[in-house]
Amino acid sequence: MTKTYKVIMIDDEVDTFCSEERIASCLEEGVELMRAHNLGELTRLLELNDGQVDALITGVNFGAGEDGVAADDQDSSGFNKVQQIVEKNRGMGRMFPYYICTDRPELVEERYLRYNQLRELVHNGRIFHKDDFWTLIAKLKQDVDEINSPAFRIRNLYALELQAAKDCVQADKLLLDILVYCESGAHDPQDTINYFNPLRKLVENIQDQCAHLRIIPEEIRTLNEFKRFVQGRSENGCQIVDGQKIMPQTLARSLAYYLDVVQDASHSWEDLKLGVDDYVRQQQNTLLLQTMVTIALELCLWFNTYSLENQDLKANEAKWRRGETF
């Protein structure tokens, strides 16, 4: 099936620029180009095509009034309102890109010096001269394809969590791959099972860094000791000092469940027989894996913040004690 990209163009001279011939040519390229002469028409088109507009093209030198006509060569009040409309729609989850198409790109550059909101357009190469309309269309289609890809949507949905995973344990690619895999619908039970072992190693990495920063004592050597210690239990003669907290109890309990599952799935804990492999094969879905990756994202958020805020090794050591100081 041929893709169709639904695009609105707004400008006070949109009829001249987007002739019926050009609209027909756009359709041949898979682009349904809709014309808006003013802000009112733009708003109505967005409402009529609720959630189905793929991109917006706007002029710069047009007015915010009912006729859309610019008061003078410097009037960009219509364009300023377009930016507000785009941000409002993004706030409702409609993440379509927008582009400038103008015969006065120098006006955009002049205003860019004063308006930081144009940074997105400059950074993403979305400002075009009207003579380069078809180059704009090619760029638009490429951008929309990326925005509608699972990887793009997931990167934006979990931007904070994935950045934390990258900063603290370089696990952003792993977690993104798992999230995209879970959404793909193309699941093989063995592929699903294979993801549990790297999720176990992610926590090993966090534990190693905790030991390096003296967040936990060197006596805490295994993952099972780690999970019990952060819950406040005594492990190898070490315990968190009363009134001190390393990991929120909700997350510490989630960590315990997480480690039980990923260690069983990766066959690293012979005493635990949860039968994760058999369960995944029976269920034929990725729901358990999705639960694990969600907890992993929470762990990365916690560790990235906690480690940055707790760089003083002696202060970290003061939060726990050994048996002889009990």
mmCIF file of C-alpha atoms in Angstrom:
data_model
loop_
_atom_site.group_PDB
_atom_site.id
_atom_site.type_symbol
_atom_site.label_atom_id
_atom_site.label_comp_id
_atom_site.label_asym_id
_atom_site.label_seq_id
_atom_site.Cartn_x
_atom_site.Cartn_y
_atom_site.Cartn_z
ATOM 1 C CA MET A 1 0.000 0.000 0.000
ATOM 2 C CA THR A 2 1.334 3.443 -0.985
ATOM 3 C CA LYS A 3 1.862 5.808 1.921
ATOM 4 C CA THR A 4 -0.063 9.055 1.986
ATOM 5 C CA TYR A 5 1.323 11.985 3.963
ATOM 6 C CA LYS A 6 -1.311 14.490 5.103
ATOM 7 C CA VAL A 7 0.221 17.970 5.084
ATOM 8 C CA ILE A 8 -1.223 21.429 5.735
ATOM 9 C CA MET A 9 0.366 24.533 4.240
ATOM 10 C CA ILE A 10 -0.538 27.939 5.677
ATOM 11 C CA ASP A 11 0.297 31.262 4.031
ATOM 12 C CA ASP A 12 -1.667 34.302 2.909
ATOM 13 C CA GLU A 13 -0.577 33.522 -0.673
ATOM 14 C CA VAL A 14 -1.088 29.788 -0.446
ATOM 15 C CA ASP A 15 -3.397 29.654 -3.486
ATOM 16 C CA THR A 16 -0.737 31.216 -5.698
ATOM 17 C CA PHE A 17 2.039 28.969 -4.456
ATOM 18 C CA CYS A 18 -0.018 25.778 -4.127
ATOM 19 C CA SER A 19 -1.860 25.751 -7.419
ATOM 20 C CA GLU A 20 -4.185 22.912 -8.350
ATOM 21 C CA GLU A 21 -1.416 21.607 -10.593
ATOM 22 C CA ARG A 22 1.060 21.550 -7.700
ATOM 23 C CA ILE A 23 -1.476 19.842 -5.414
ATOM 24 C CA ALA A 24 -1.973 17.179 -8.089
ATOM 25 C CA SER A 25 1.801 16.723 -8.392
ATOM 26 C CA CYS A 26 2.015 16.336 -4.627
ATOM 27 C CA LEU A 27 -0.621 13.608 -4.741
ATOM 28 C CA GLU A 28 1.500 11.755 -7.275
ATOM 29 C CA GLU A 29 4.294 11.902 -4.684
ATOM 30 C CA GLY A 30 1.984 10.533 -1.996
ATOM 31 C CA VAL A 31 1.406 13.914 -0.314
ATOM 32 C CA GLU A 32 -2.116 15.169 0.314
ATOM 33 C CA LEU A 33 -1.541 18.930 0.515
ATOM 34 C CA MET A 34 -4.267 20.954 2.228
ATOM 35 C CA ARG A 35 -4.322 24.773 2.054
ATOM 36 C CA ALA A 36 -4.967 27.143 4.935
ATOM 37 C CA HIS A 37 -5.186 30.881 4.201
ATOM 38 C CA ASN A 38 -5.238 31.986 7.831
ATOM 39 C CA LEU A 39 -5.015 30.749 11.408
ATOM 40 C CA GLY A 40 -8.730 30.021 11.631
ATOM 41 C CA GLU A 41 -8.568 27.689 8.640
ATOM 42 C CA LEU A 42 -5.459 26.030 10.053
ATOM 43 C CA THR A 43 -7.225 25.345 13.348
ATOM 44 C CA ARG A 44 -10.269 23.918 11.579
ATOM 45 C CA LEU A 45 -8.159 21.630 9.386
ATOM 46 C CA LEU A 46 -6.286 20.332 12.432
ATOM 47 C CA GLU A 47 -9.581 19.621 14.187
ATOM 48 C CA LEU A 48 -11.125 18.020 11.093
ATOM 49 C CA ASN A 49 -8.103 15.751 10.670
ATOM 50 C CA ASP A 50 -7.720 15.150 14.404
ATOM 51 C CA GLY A 51 -4.458 13.294 15.065
ATOM 52 C CA GLN A 52 -3.939 12.496 11.376
ATOM 53 C CA VAL A 53 -1.908 15.482 10.182
ATOM 54 C CA ASP A 54 1.653 14.357 9.454
ATOM 55 C CA ALA A 55 3.341 17.733 8.941
ATOM 56 C CA LEU A 56 2.787 21.456 8.649
ATOM 57 C CA ILE A 57 4.391 23.904 6.209
ATOM 58 C CA THR A 58 4.201 27.579 7.032
ATOM 59 C CA GLY A 59 5.192 30.871 5.538
ATOM 60 C CA VAL A 60 6.720 33.577 7.712
ATOM 61 C CA ASN A 61 5.538 36.936 6.401
ATOM 62 C CA PHE A 62 1.783 36.756 7.039
ATOM 63 C CA GLY A 63 -0.572 38.206 9.611
ATOM 64 C CA ALA A 64 -2.503 36.781 12.533
ATOM 65 C CA GLY A 65 -5.745 38.454 11.430
ATOM 66 C CA GLU A 66 -8.761 36.824 9.818
ATOM 67 C CA ASP A 67 -7.526 37.447 6.277
ATOM 68 C CA GLY A 68 -3.958 36.369 7.057
ATOM 69 C CA VAL A 69 -2.563 39.330 5.110
ATOM 70 C CA ALA A 70 0.699 40.751 6.443
ATOM 71 C CA ALA A 71 0.639 44.355 7.629
ATOM 72 C CA ASP A 72 4.102 44.938 6.131
ATOM 73 C CA ASP A 73 7.251 43.130 5.048
ATOM 74 C CA GLN A 74 8.248 42.560 8.673
ATOM 75 C CA ASP A 75 4.934 41.146 9.906
ATOM 76 C CA SER A 76 5.395 37.591 11.149
ATOM 77 C CA SER A 77 2.562 37.605 13.672
ATOM 78 C CA GLY A 78 0.827 34.751 11.840
ATOM 79 C CA PHE A 79 3.951 32.623 11.972
ATOM 80 C CA ASN A 80 4.363 33.325 15.692
ATOM 81 C CA LYS A 81 0.816 32.043 16.267
ATOM 82 C CA VAL A 82 1.556 28.942 14.185
ATOM 83 C CA GLN A 83 4.374 28.082 16.571
ATOM 84 C CA GLN A 84 1.966 28.345 19.498
ATOM 85 C CA ILE A 85 -0.535 26.083 17.728
ATOM 86 C CA VAL A 86 2.184 23.506 17.057
ATOM 87 C CA GLU A 87 3.236 23.486 20.719
ATOM 88 C CA LYS A 88 -0.379 23.170 21.858
ATOM 89 C CA ASN A 89 -0.865 20.134 19.612
ATOM 90 C CA ARG A 90 2.370 18.580 20.838
ATOM 91 C CA GLY A 91 1.058 18.969 24.364
ATOM 92 C CA MET A 92 -1.834 16.748 23.284
ATOM 93 C CA GLY A 93 0.544 14.114 21.893
ATOM 94 C CA ARG A 94 0.410 15.164 18.221
ATOM 95 C CA MET A 95 4.126 15.237 17.420
ATOM 96 C CA PHE A 96 4.091 16.380 13.783
ATOM 97 C CA PRO A 97 7.100 18.340 12.440
ATOM 98 C CA TYR A 98 6.711 21.762 10.880
ATOM 99 C CA TYR A 99 8.677 23.535 8.148
ATOM 100 C CA ILE A 100 9.205 27.072 6.899
ATOM 101 C CA CYS A 101 8.802 27.662 3.174
ATOM 102 C CA THR A 102 9.365 31.287 2.231
ATOM 103 C CA ASP A 103 10.868 33.523 -0.405
ATOM 104 C CA ARG A 104 12.425 35.513 2.451
ATOM 105 C CA PRO A 105 14.576 33.079 4.452
ATOM 106 C CA GLU A 106 16.721 36.018 5.529
ATOM 107 C CA LEU A 107 13.783 37.241 7.621
ATOM 108 C CA VAL A 108 13.839 33.927 9.465
ATOM 109 C CA GLU A 109 17.560 34.208 10.136
ATOM 110 C CA GLU A 110 17.155 37.736 11.433
ATOM 111 C CA ARG A 111 14.439 36.661 13.824
ATOM 112 C CA TYR A 112 16.372 33.543 14.829
ATOM 113 C CA LEU A 113 18.881 35.821 16.503
ATOM 114 C CA ARG A 114 16.116 36.900 18.885
ATOM 115 C CA TYR A 115 13.740 33.937 19.044
ATOM 116 C CA ASN A 116 15.180 30.724 20.455
ATOM 117 C CA GLN A 117 12.069 28.782 19.470
ATOM 118 C CA LEU A 118 13.460 28.670 15.924
ATOM 119 C CA ARG A 119 16.398 26.575 17.142
ATOM 120 C CA GLU A 120 14.490 23.367 16.351
ATOM 121 C CA LEU A 121 13.921 24.417 12.739
ATOM 122 C CA VAL A 122 17.517 25.458 12.168
ATOM 123 C CA HIS A 123 18.945 22.393 13.916
ATOM 124 C CA ASN A 124 16.759 19.969 11.929
ATOM 125 C CA GLY A 125 17.197 21.719 8.582
ATOM 126 C CA ARG A 126 13.531 22.672 8.200
ATOM 127 C CA ILE A 127 13.822 26.155 6.683
ATOM 128 C CA PHE A 128 13.465 26.247 2.889
ATOM 129 C CA HIS A 129 13.246 28.787 0.095
ATOM 130 C CA LYS A 130 10.104 28.447 -1.991
ATOM 131 C CA ASP A 131 12.269 27.508 -4.967
ATOM 132 C CA ASP A 132 13.319 24.380 -3.030
ATOM 133 C CA PHE A 133 9.765 23.137 -2.447
ATOM 134 C CA TRP A 134 10.376 19.606 -3.712
ATOM 135 C CA THR A 135 13.515 19.289 -1.607
ATOM 136 C CA LEU A 136 11.324 20.243 1.350
ATOM 137 C CA ILE A 137 8.787 17.560 0.410
ATOM 138 C CA ALA A 138 11.504 14.888 0.255
ATOM 139 C CA LYS A 139 12.855 15.983 3.641
ATOM 140 C CA LEU A 140 9.342 16.057 5.104
ATOM 141 C CA LYS A 141 8.590 12.494 4.039
ATOM 142 C CA GLN A 142 11.877 11.292 5.491
ATOM 143 C CA ASP A 143 11.224 13.053 8.799
ATOM 144 C CA VAL A 144 7.656 11.778 9.089
ATOM 145 C CA ASP A 145 8.799 8.197 8.450
ATOM 146 C CA GLU A 146 11.320 8.522 11.272
ATOM 147 C CA ILE A 147 8.835 10.143 13.638
ATOM 148 C CA ASN A 148 6.332 7.379 13.011
ATOM 149 C CA SER A 149 8.902 4.633 13.553
ATOM 150 C CA PRO A 150 8.676 2.711 16.819
ATOM 151 C CA ALA A 151 12.251 3.618 17.732
ATOM 152 C CA PHE A 152 11.600 7.341 17.322
ATOM 153 C CA ARG A 153 8.377 7.292 19.338
ATOM 154 C CA ILE A 154 9.892 5.188 22.097
ATOM 155 C CA ARG A 155 13.023 7.360 22.280
ATOM 156 C CA ASN A 156 10.788 10.353 22.860
ATOM 157 C CA LEU A 157 8.423 8.572 25.241
ATOM 158 C CA TYR A 158 11.283 7.381 27.455
ATOM 159 C CA ALA A 159 13.750 10.172 26.715
ATOM 160 C CA LEU A 160 14.609 10.872 30.368
ATOM 161 C CA GLU A 161 14.923 7.209 31.317
ATOM 162 C CA LEU A 162 17.032 6.262 28.285
ATOM 163 C CA GLN A 163 19.334 9.225 28.839
ATOM 164 C CA ALA A 164 19.814 8.096 32.442
ATOM 165 C CA ALA A 165 20.575 4.558 31.232
ATOM 166 C CA LYS A 166 23.163 5.955 28.835
ATOM 167 C CA ASP A 167 24.786 8.223 31.397
ATOM 168 C CA CYS A 168 25.096 5.696 34.214
ATOM 169 C CA VAL A 169 25.578 2.264 32.625
ATOM 170 C CA GLN A 170 25.643 2.752 28.830
ATOM 171 C CA ALA A 171 22.505 0.596 28.571
ATOM 172 C CA ASP A 172 20.296 2.902 26.510
ATOM 173 C CA LYS A 173 20.687 0.900 23.287
ATOM 174 C CA LEU A 174 19.875 -2.372 25.062
ATOM 175 C CA LEU A 175 16.741 -0.981 26.684
ATOM 176 C CA LEU A 176 15.601 0.755 23.485
ATOM 177 C CA ASP A 177 16.114 -2.469 21.521
ATOM 178 C CA ILE A 178 13.984 -4.384 24.021
ATOM 179 C CA LEU A 179 11.216 -1.777 24.008
ATOM 180 C CA VAL A 180 11.123 -1.753 20.189
ATOM 181 C CA TYR A 181 11.161 -5.558 20.138
ATOM 182 C CA CYS A 182 8.249 -5.739 22.566
ATOM 183 C CA GLU A 183 6.209 -3.354 20.422
ATOM 184 C CA SER A 184 7.076 -5.025 17.122
ATOM 185 C CA GLY A 185 4.647 -7.934 17.480
ATOM 186 C CA ALA A 186 7.206 -10.252 15.851
ATOM 187 C CA HIS A 187 8.133 -12.319 18.908
ATOM 188 C CA ASP A 188 10.065 -15.539 19.105
ATOM 189 C CA PRO A 189 10.111 -17.114 22.613
ATOM 190 C CA GLN A 190 13.843 -17.804 22.453
ATOM 191 C CA ASP A 191 14.578 -14.218 21.405
ATOM 192 C CA THR A 192 12.461 -13.042 24.323
ATOM 193 C CA ILE A 193 14.318 -15.282 26.775
ATOM 194 C CA ASN A 194 17.695 -14.137 25.453
ATOM 195 C CA TYR A 195 17.015 -10.580 26.624
ATOM 196 C CA PHE A 196 16.812 -11.550 30.303
ATOM 197 C CA ASN A 197 20.536 -12.218 30.699
ATOM 198 C CA PRO A 198 21.699 -8.747 29.573
ATOM 199 C CA LEU A 199 19.089 -7.288 31.926
ATOM 200 C CA ARG A 200 20.771 -9.216 34.759
ATOM 201 C CA LYS A 201 24.170 -7.865 33.686
ATOM 202 C CA LEU A 202 22.776 -4.320 33.765
ATOM 203 C CA VAL A 203 22.194 -4.659 37.517
ATOM 204 C CA GLU A 204 25.640 -6.219 37.952
ATOM 205 C CA ASN A 205 27.033 -3.035 36.409
ATOM 206 C CA ILE A 206 25.034 -0.875 38.805
ATOM 207 C CA GLN A 207 26.175 -2.984 41.753
ATOM 208 C CA ASP A 208 29.833 -2.686 40.712
ATOM 209 C CA GLN A 209 29.560 1.089 40.492
ATOM 210 C CA CYS A 210 27.792 1.229 43.861
ATOM 211 C CA ALA A 211 30.700 -0.654 45.408
ATOM 212 C CA HIS A 212 33.211 1.657 43.703
ATOM 213 C CA LEU A 213 31.455 4.706 45.140
ATOM 214 C CA ARG A 214 31.169 3.023 48.555
ATOM 215 C CA ILE A 215 27.389 3.247 48.319
ATOM 216 C CA ILE A 216 27.469 -0.391 49.400
ATOM 217 C CA PRO A 217 30.223 -2.218 51.358
ATOM 218 C CA GLU A 218 32.765 -4.393 49.581
ATOM 219 C CA GLU A 219 31.350 -7.356 51.515
ATOM 220 C CA ILE A 220 28.226 -7.221 49.310
ATOM 221 C CA ARG A 221 29.442 -9.373 46.436
ATOM 222 C CA THR A 222 26.461 -11.094 44.826
ATOM 223 C CA LEU A 223 23.260 -9.776 43.290
ATOM 224 C CA ASN A 224 21.206 -11.557 45.916
ATOM 225 C CA GLU A 225 23.209 -9.900 48.688
ATOM 226 C CA PHE A 226 22.796 -6.567 46.923
ATOM 227 C CA LYS A 227 19.015 -6.850 46.691
ATOM 228 C CA ARG A 228 18.693 -7.785 50.370
ATOM 229 C CA PHE A 229 21.117 -5.093 51.543
ATOM 230 C CA VAL A 230 19.274 -2.220 49.804
ATOM 231 C CA GLN A 231 16.049 -3.495 51.372
ATOM 232 C CA GLY A 232 17.656 -2.790 54.752
ATOM 233 C CA ARG A 233 18.515 -6.349 55.708
ATOM 234 C CA SER A 234 21.817 -7.398 57.282
ATOM 235 C CA GLU A 235 24.151 -9.037 54.771
ATOM 236 C CA ASN A 236 27.619 -10.409 55.561
ATOM 237 C CA GLY A 237 27.678 -8.395 58.771
ATOM 238 C CA CYS A 238 26.733 -5.134 57.063
ATOM 239 C CA GLN A 239 23.537 -3.106 57.291
ATOM 240 C CA ILE A 240 22.192 0.333 56.421
ATOM 241 C CA VAL A 241 22.235 2.684 59.419
ATOM 242 C CA ASP A 242 18.835 3.331 61.004
ATOM 243 C CA GLY A 243 17.243 6.410 59.478
ATOM 244 C CA GLN A 244 19.378 6.228 56.322
ATOM 245 C CA LYS A 245 18.065 5.209 52.921
ATOM 246 C CA ILE A 246 19.931 4.211 49.797
ATOM 247 C CA MET A 247 17.143 2.989 47.538
ATOM 248 C CA PRO A 248 13.410 3.718 47.937
ATOM 249 C CA GLN A 249 11.687 0.664 49.412
ATOM 250 C CA THR A 250 9.239 0.439 46.521
ATOM 251 C CA LEU A 251 12.112 0.194 44.068
ATOM 252 C CA ALA A 252 14.126 -2.122 46.334
ATOM 253 C CA ARG A 253 11.200 -4.559 46.415
ATOM 254 C CA SER A 254 10.858 -4.271 42.620
ATOM 255 C CA LEU A 255 14.575 -4.999 42.312
ATOM 256 C CA ALA A 256 14.177 -8.188 44.340
ATOM 257 C CA TYR A 257 11.401 -9.421 42.035
ATOM 258 C CA TYR A 258 13.381 -8.336 38.971
ATOM 259 C CA LEU A 259 16.484 -10.274 40.034
ATOM 260 C CA ASP A 260 14.487 -13.388 40.880
ATOM 261 C CA VAL A 261 13.098 -13.442 37.348
ATOM 262 C CA VAL A 262 16.148 -12.442 35.280
ATOM 263 C CA GLN A 263 18.474 -14.764 37.195
ATOM 264 C CA ASP A 264 16.120 -17.690 36.741
ATOM 265 C CA ALA A 265 15.746 -16.901 33.043
ATOM 266 C CA SER A 266 19.521 -16.673 32.593
ATOM 267 C CA HIS A 267 20.118 -19.829 34.687
ATOM 268 C CA SER A 268 22.417 -17.976 37.046
ATOM 269 C CA TRP A 269 20.638 -18.995 40.250
ATOM 270 C CA GLU A 270 20.341 -22.761 40.433
ATOM 271 C CA ASP A 271 18.445 -22.731 43.744
ATOM 272 C CA LEU A 272 15.562 -20.762 42.201
ATOM 273 C CA LYS A 273 13.120 -22.690 40.039
ATOM 274 C CA LEU A 274 10.571 -20.224 38.720
ATOM 275 C CA GLY A 275 10.476 -21.823 35.296
ATOM 276 C CA VAL A 276 10.741 -18.505 33.468
ATOM 277 C CA ASP A 277 11.787 -20.202 30.213
ATOM 278 C CA ASP A 278 8.738 -22.472 30.218
ATOM 279 C CA TYR A 279 6.439 -19.619 31.203
ATOM 280 C CA VAL A 280 7.632 -17.390 28.335
ATOM 281 C CA ARG A 281 7.206 -20.233 25.842
ATOM 282 C CA GLN A 282 3.707 -20.989 27.098
ATOM 283 C CA GLN A 283 2.516 -17.394 27.133
ATOM 284 C CA GLN A 284 3.876 -16.550 23.668
ATOM 285 C CA ASN A 285 4.072 -12.847 24.525
ATOM 286 C CA THR A 286 6.514 -10.281 25.907
ATOM 287 C CA LEU A 287 4.527 -9.036 28.905
ATOM 288 C CA LEU A 288 6.993 -10.411 31.474
ATOM 289 C CA LEU A 289 9.912 -8.938 29.537
ATOM 290 C CA GLN A 290 8.122 -5.582 29.382
ATOM 291 C CA THR A 291 7.761 -5.680 33.170
ATOM 292 C CA MET A 292 11.496 -6.294 33.542
ATOM 293 C CA VAL A 293 12.537 -3.504 31.184
ATOM 294 C CA THR A 294 10.227 -1.067 32.979
ATOM 295 C CA ILE A 295 11.914 -1.864 36.291
ATOM 296 C CA ALA A 296 15.324 -1.544 34.595
ATOM 297 C CA LEU A 297 14.414 1.965 33.438
ATOM 298 C CA GLU A 298 13.385 2.879 36.999
ATOM 299 C CA LEU A 299 16.670 1.499 38.350
ATOM 300 C CA CYS A 300 18.663 3.568 35.866
ATOM 301 C CA LEU A 301 16.741 6.702 36.825
ATOM 302 C CA TRP A 302 17.455 6.040 40.497
ATOM 303 C CA PHE A 303 21.141 5.203 40.091
ATOM 304 C CA ASN A 304 21.914 8.038 37.696
ATOM 305 C CA THR A 305 20.494 10.599 40.128
ATOM 306 C CA TYR A 306 21.750 8.964 43.327
ATOM 307 C CA SER A 307 25.314 8.448 42.088
ATOM 308 C CA LEU A 308 25.607 12.048 40.876
ATOM 309 C CA GLU A 309 24.319 13.384 44.201
ATOM 310 C CA ASN A 310 26.506 11.072 46.302
ATOM 311 C CA GLN A 311 30.099 11.395 45.139
ATOM 312 C CA ASP A 312 31.603 11.744 48.632
ATOM 313 C CA LEU A 313 32.909 8.266 49.509
ATOM 314 C CA LYS A 314 33.182 8.918 53.249
ATOM 315 C CA ALA A 315 29.648 10.303 53.380
ATOM 316 C CA ASN A 316 28.449 7.212 51.519
ATOM 317 C CA GLU A 317 30.221 4.907 53.972
ATOM 318 C CA ALA A 318 28.528 6.709 56.865
ATOM 319 C CA LYS A 319 25.150 5.437 55.656
ATOM 320 C CA TRP A 320 25.974 1.806 56.476
ATOM 321 C CA ARG A 321 27.890 -0.024 59.180
ATOM 322 C CA ARG A 322 29.653 -3.322 59.736
ATOM 323 C CA GLY A 323 28.809 -5.886 62.365
ATOM 324 C CA GLU A 324 31.277 -4.673 64.940
ATOM 325 C CA THR A 325 29.577 -1.264 65.037
ATOM 326 C CA PHE A 326 26.044 -2.642 65.474
#
